[in-house]
Short mmCIF file of N, CA and C in Angstrom, two decimals:
data_model
loop_
_atom_site.label_atom_id
_atom_site.label_comp_id
_atom_site.label_asym_id
_atom_site.label_seq_id
_atom_site.Cartn_x
_atom_site.Cartn_y
_atom_site.Cartn_z
N MET A 1 0.84 -1.18 0.02
CA MET A 1 -0.02 -0.01 0.01
C MET A 1 0.89 1.24 0.01
N PRO A 2 0.72 2.16 -0.96
CA PRO A 2 1.58 3.34 -1.00
C PRO A 2 1.27 4.28 0.15
N HIS A 3 2.23 5.07 0.51
CA HIS A 3 2.08 6.09 1.56
C HIS A 3 1.21 7.19 1.08
N PRO A 4 0.35 7.72 1.92
CA PRO A 4 -0.48 8.87 1.51
C PRO A 4 0.40 10.10 1.25
N ALA A 5 -0.12 10.98 0.40
CA ALA A 5 0.65 12.17 0.07
C ALA A 5 0.75 13.08 1.29
N PHE A 6 -0.22 13.06 2.15
CA PHE A 6 -0.20 13.92 3.33
C PHE A 6 -0.27 13.05 4.60
N ASP A 7 0.73 13.07 5.41
CA ASP A 7 0.80 12.30 6.62
C ASP A 7 0.44 13.14 7.83
N VAL A 8 -0.74 12.90 8.40
CA VAL A 8 -1.19 13.71 9.51
C VAL A 8 -0.30 13.63 10.70
N LEU A 9 0.20 12.47 11.04
CA LEU A 9 1.09 12.33 12.20
C LEU A 9 2.40 13.13 12.01
N ARG A 10 2.93 13.10 10.78
CA ARG A 10 4.13 13.81 10.51
C ARG A 10 3.87 15.30 10.61
N ALA A 11 2.77 15.75 10.09
CA ALA A 11 2.42 17.19 10.15
C ALA A 11 2.26 17.64 11.63
N LEU A 12 1.60 16.80 12.44
CA LEU A 12 1.46 17.10 13.86
C LEU A 12 2.78 17.16 14.54
N ALA A 13 3.66 16.26 14.23
CA ALA A 13 5.01 16.24 14.85
C ALA A 13 5.81 17.51 14.48
N ILE A 14 5.83 17.85 13.22
CA ILE A 14 6.54 19.03 12.75
C ILE A 14 5.89 20.29 13.39
N GLY A 15 4.57 20.34 13.35
CA GLY A 15 3.86 21.52 13.92
C GLY A 15 4.13 21.70 15.40
N SER A 16 4.12 20.59 16.15
CA SER A 16 4.31 20.70 17.61
C SER A 16 5.72 21.12 17.94
N GLN A 17 6.68 20.61 17.20
CA GLN A 17 8.08 20.99 17.44
C GLN A 17 8.31 22.44 17.05
N ALA A 18 7.72 22.88 15.93
CA ALA A 18 7.86 24.27 15.52
C ALA A 18 7.24 25.22 16.53
N LEU A 19 6.04 24.87 17.00
CA LEU A 19 5.38 25.70 17.99
C LEU A 19 6.19 25.74 19.28
N GLY A 20 6.71 24.63 19.72
CA GLY A 20 7.57 24.61 20.91
C GLY A 20 8.77 25.50 20.79
N LEU A 21 9.41 25.48 19.60
CA LEU A 21 10.58 26.30 19.41
C LEU A 21 10.21 27.78 19.43
N VAL A 22 9.09 28.16 18.83
CA VAL A 22 8.64 29.53 18.84
C VAL A 22 8.33 29.96 20.31
N ILE A 23 7.69 29.08 21.07
CA ILE A 23 7.38 29.42 22.45
C ILE A 23 8.68 29.60 23.27
N ILE A 24 9.66 28.73 23.08
CA ILE A 24 10.93 28.85 23.82
C ILE A 24 11.63 30.16 23.46
N ILE A 25 11.70 30.51 22.20
CA ILE A 25 12.30 31.77 21.79
C ILE A 25 11.56 32.97 22.34
N THR A 26 10.24 32.88 22.29
CA THR A 26 9.40 33.99 22.81
C THR A 26 9.59 34.17 24.29
N LEU A 27 9.66 33.09 25.02
CA LEU A 27 9.86 33.15 26.49
C LEU A 27 11.20 33.80 26.79
N GLU A 28 12.25 33.46 26.02
CA GLU A 28 13.56 34.02 26.25
C GLU A 28 13.49 35.54 25.97
N THR A 29 12.80 35.91 24.93
CA THR A 29 12.72 37.36 24.57
C THR A 29 11.93 38.13 25.62
N VAL A 30 10.84 37.58 26.09
CA VAL A 30 9.97 38.32 27.02
C VAL A 30 10.46 38.28 28.44
N LEU A 31 10.92 37.10 28.89
CA LEU A 31 11.21 36.96 30.30
C LEU A 31 12.74 36.99 30.60
N GLY A 32 13.56 36.81 29.62
CA GLY A 32 15.02 36.81 29.88
C GLY A 32 15.40 35.56 30.66
N ASP A 33 16.24 35.76 31.69
CA ASP A 33 16.75 34.61 32.48
C ASP A 33 15.61 33.93 33.27
N ALA A 34 14.53 34.62 33.57
CA ALA A 34 13.40 34.02 34.31
C ALA A 34 12.64 33.02 33.44
N ALA A 35 13.00 32.93 32.20
CA ALA A 35 12.28 32.03 31.27
C ALA A 35 12.76 30.56 31.43
N ARG A 36 13.88 30.35 32.05
CA ARG A 36 14.48 28.98 32.09
C ARG A 36 13.53 27.89 32.55
N PRO A 37 12.83 28.00 33.69
CA PRO A 37 11.92 26.96 34.05
C PRO A 37 10.79 26.71 33.06
N TRP A 38 10.28 27.79 32.49
CA TRP A 38 9.20 27.68 31.50
C TRP A 38 9.69 27.03 30.24
N GLN A 39 10.96 27.39 29.85
CA GLN A 39 11.55 26.75 28.68
C GLN A 39 11.76 25.24 28.90
N GLY A 40 12.17 24.89 30.10
CA GLY A 40 12.34 23.47 30.41
C GLY A 40 10.98 22.74 30.34
N GLY A 41 9.97 23.35 30.85
CA GLY A 41 8.63 22.74 30.79
C GLY A 41 8.15 22.59 29.37
N THR A 42 8.41 23.63 28.55
CA THR A 42 8.05 23.56 27.15
C THR A 42 8.82 22.45 26.43
N LEU A 43 10.10 22.32 26.72
CA LEU A 43 10.88 21.24 26.12
C LEU A 43 10.33 19.88 26.53
N GLY A 44 9.96 19.78 27.80
CA GLY A 44 9.36 18.51 28.30
C GLY A 44 8.08 18.17 27.56
N LEU A 45 7.26 19.17 27.30
CA LEU A 45 6.03 18.97 26.56
C LEU A 45 6.30 18.57 25.11
N MET A 46 7.33 19.21 24.54
CA MET A 46 7.72 18.86 23.14
C MET A 46 8.15 17.41 23.08
N LEU A 47 8.97 16.98 24.03
CA LEU A 47 9.46 15.60 24.01
C LEU A 47 8.29 14.62 24.26
N THR A 48 7.37 14.99 25.14
CA THR A 48 6.21 14.12 25.39
C THR A 48 5.35 13.98 24.12
N ALA A 49 5.11 15.13 23.42
CA ALA A 49 4.33 15.07 22.22
C ALA A 49 5.03 14.18 21.17
N ALA A 50 6.33 14.32 21.04
CA ALA A 50 7.08 13.53 20.06
C ALA A 50 6.98 12.02 20.42
N LEU A 51 7.10 11.67 21.69
CA LEU A 51 6.99 10.30 22.10
C LEU A 51 5.60 9.75 21.84
N ILE A 52 4.55 10.48 22.16
CA ILE A 52 3.20 10.03 21.94
C ILE A 52 2.95 9.81 20.43
N LEU A 53 3.38 10.76 19.60
CA LEU A 53 3.17 10.62 18.19
C LEU A 53 3.98 9.42 17.63
N ALA A 54 5.16 9.16 18.14
CA ALA A 54 5.96 8.01 17.71
C ALA A 54 5.26 6.72 18.10
N LEU A 55 4.71 6.66 19.29
CA LEU A 55 3.96 5.47 19.76
C LEU A 55 2.73 5.23 18.91
N VAL A 56 2.00 6.32 18.57
CA VAL A 56 0.81 6.18 17.70
C VAL A 56 1.22 5.63 16.32
N ARG A 57 2.33 6.13 15.80
CA ARG A 57 2.84 5.66 14.49
C ARG A 57 3.18 4.16 14.57
N VAL A 58 3.84 3.75 15.60
CA VAL A 58 4.19 2.32 15.76
C VAL A 58 2.94 1.46 15.88
N TYR A 59 1.96 1.93 16.69
CA TYR A 59 0.69 1.21 16.86
C TYR A 59 -0.02 1.04 15.53
N ARG A 60 -0.11 2.15 14.78
CA ARG A 60 -0.80 2.09 13.47
C ARG A 60 -0.10 1.13 12.51
N ARG A 61 1.25 1.21 12.47
CA ARG A 61 2.01 0.36 11.60
C ARG A 61 1.83 -1.10 11.95
N ASN A 62 1.84 -1.44 13.24
CA ASN A 62 1.66 -2.84 13.66
C ASN A 62 0.24 -3.31 13.35
N ARG A 63 -0.73 -2.42 13.55
CA ARG A 63 -2.13 -2.79 13.26
C ARG A 63 -2.30 -3.12 11.81
N LEU A 64 -1.70 -2.29 10.92
CA LEU A 64 -1.80 -2.55 9.48
C LEU A 64 -1.12 -3.88 9.08
N ARG A 65 0.05 -4.10 9.71
CA ARG A 65 0.75 -5.38 9.42
C ARG A 65 -0.15 -6.58 9.83
N LYS A 66 -0.78 -6.47 10.99
CA LYS A 66 -1.62 -7.57 11.46
C LYS A 66 -2.80 -7.77 10.52
N GLN A 67 -3.42 -6.63 10.07
CA GLN A 67 -4.56 -6.77 9.15
C GLN A 67 -4.09 -7.37 7.82
N ARG A 68 -2.93 -7.01 7.31
CA ARG A 68 -2.44 -7.56 6.06
C ARG A 68 -2.17 -9.04 6.22
N ALA A 69 -1.59 -9.42 7.36
CA ALA A 69 -1.30 -10.86 7.63
C ALA A 69 -2.57 -11.65 7.68
N GLU A 70 -3.58 -11.09 8.31
CA GLU A 70 -4.89 -11.81 8.42
C GLU A 70 -5.47 -11.97 7.03
N ARG A 71 -5.45 -10.93 6.21
CA ARG A 71 -6.01 -11.02 4.84
C ARG A 71 -5.26 -12.09 4.03
N LEU A 72 -3.93 -12.06 4.16
CA LEU A 72 -3.15 -13.08 3.41
C LEU A 72 -3.45 -14.46 3.93
N GLY A 73 -3.65 -14.61 5.24
CA GLY A 73 -4.00 -15.90 5.81
C GLY A 73 -5.35 -16.39 5.36
N ASP A 74 -6.31 -15.44 5.18
CA ASP A 74 -7.64 -15.79 4.69
C ASP A 74 -7.57 -16.27 3.24
N ARG A 75 -6.69 -15.70 2.43
CA ARG A 75 -6.54 -16.12 1.06
C ARG A 75 -5.96 -17.51 0.98
N ASP A 76 -5.02 -17.81 1.86
CA ASP A 76 -4.39 -19.15 1.83
C ASP A 76 -5.36 -20.25 2.19
N HIS A 77 -6.35 -19.95 3.04
CA HIS A 77 -7.29 -20.93 3.50
C HIS A 77 -8.55 -20.99 2.58
N ALA A 78 -8.66 -20.13 1.65
CA ALA A 78 -9.85 -20.08 0.78
C ALA A 78 -9.77 -21.08 -0.31
#
């Protein structure tokens, strides 16, 4: 099965990382040195989002493999 032209998970990953970077830079600009804890929290949220999206991607890939294997198994028994 070919990959779709637009991958929603990839777009979400790129968007969340871009938004996090903008937030980190904005915090530095607005708060100066007081931004450090907020920047750390933002980085933590960015990493959490990346991990969740990676897990969803693995889950989807494994589900598709299982469905394909079941279809092929049904063909062999028909």
